[in-house]
Amino acid sequence: MREEIEERIRTLEEKGVVIIDPRQTYIGPEVDLDRIYSGSVLYPGSRLTGPRTLVGSRAQIGTEGPGIIHNSIIGAHGEVGSGFLSDATLLPRAKAGANSHYRAGTLLEEYASTAHCVGLKQSILMYSVTLGSLINFCDVLISGGRSRKEHTEVGSGFIHFNFTPWGKNGDKATPSLVGNVTEGVFLDQQRIFLGGQSGMVGPSTVGFGAMTVAGQVIRHDVPGSTMHAESVRNMDRNWASSDVVFPEKRFRQIYDKNAEFLAQLYALREWYLQVRLERSRVQKDSELELVLKGAVETIETCMKERLDRYNSLAAEWSQPSIGEAVLEGAGGCRPMDIFTDWKPELEYDQWIREMDRPQVQMLREWIETVAEDFRGILRNHTKK
């Protein structure tokens, strides 16, 4: 077995992969060596497993300690300090800090980053979003900001509470939107700041430009351009999860939050399929194309998770479910018809910022139409 490992390592070294200490590096037999690109660096303690795994050119694994990459995609110039990544996707120049723990449904876009000891699952950090240390995010999409300096940030010691104990088994129909997709993709919205040593009870929404004060638990939606603080009243009362009855109004609110989260995920998927992937083909960047296809897979994983979690809750409380056919989505115009110049020489963020106003406006109308069409499909597929 050791000879087989050494042979795979030699093959990678011959193609230009930098392996600091081959004796402390493991490459699983199922790993497609063509997906480990020249110029990438594997530090001691690196372990690559899973057929989906991809390490892009000049990406670095294990810069701060052992790094385990399982069925995960690390784009060009991406970095994993240390930790365990399973079924996650990092776009070019994204960074996972030391002791990261990323699970299925995790997507970091360009320049998004997390500091040490961050756990992510079924969560999407859009362009340049930054998370501090000691954070646990499950079932969150977060966007906002205009540049690498003016970016959305979450302070250290933050938790998104994604489990509700009501009913026989509780539920996770609790996704939270911090910013959104349909406006956030254009990199022209105000940044959001979530103060540290805090928590947020899902499902919640936070608008662009909002700032939440450190040291609280956010239990209500936060409008845009608002400074928000709240406290919890003291309470002792008899309680049993089986005695809880969901008011119709409360369930409708949960449905609306889940439906909107799904609509935003669908809009993001179409943005990747019809805009980002089209541009990567114009750029003739096959490596980037593979990474973006991986991002689409991750978004679709998030969509299925949301549907499953909502329907599980709906079944327990005899409420309307959402048919799985909704995941097939709706068609729409092809943005490719809009563009005459994809400016392939520019980085993605530069290209977005340099679009002329008519093109931006057409794209805004297109992506909002995509989301609205999907909302309509949701309504048609929601039934007893």
Coordinates of N, CA and C in Angstrom, one line a residue, residues 50 120 130 162-163 181 194 231 318 333 341:
G50 N -11.4 11.0 -1.8 CA -12.6 11.2 -2.4 C -12.5 11.6 -3.9
L120 N -18.9 25.0 9.5 CA -19.9 25.4 8.5 C -20.6 24.2 7.9
T130 N -16.4 37.7 5.5 CA -15.4 37.3 6.5 C -16.0 36.8 7.8
N162 N -29.9 26.5 14.5 CA -30.7 26.0 13.3 C -31.6 24.8 13.7
F163 N -31.8 24.7 15.0 CA -32.7 23.6 15.5 C -33.8 24.1 16.4
V181 N -29.2 37.0 -2.5 CA -28.5 36.8 -3.8 C -28.8 37.8 -4.9
L194 N -22.3 41.6 11.9 CA -23.0 40.9 13.0 C -22.0 40.8 14.1
S231 N -33.0 41.9 24.0 CA -32.8 41.1 25.2 C -33.9 40.1 25.3
S318 N -49.0 18.3 9.7 CA -50.1 18.2 8.7 C -50.3 19.5 8.0
C333 N -34.5 33.7 -19.7 CA -33.7 34.2 -20.8 C -32.2 33.8 -20.5
D341 N -19.4 41.7 -24.6 CA -18.0 41.6 -24.1 C -18.0 41.1 -22.7

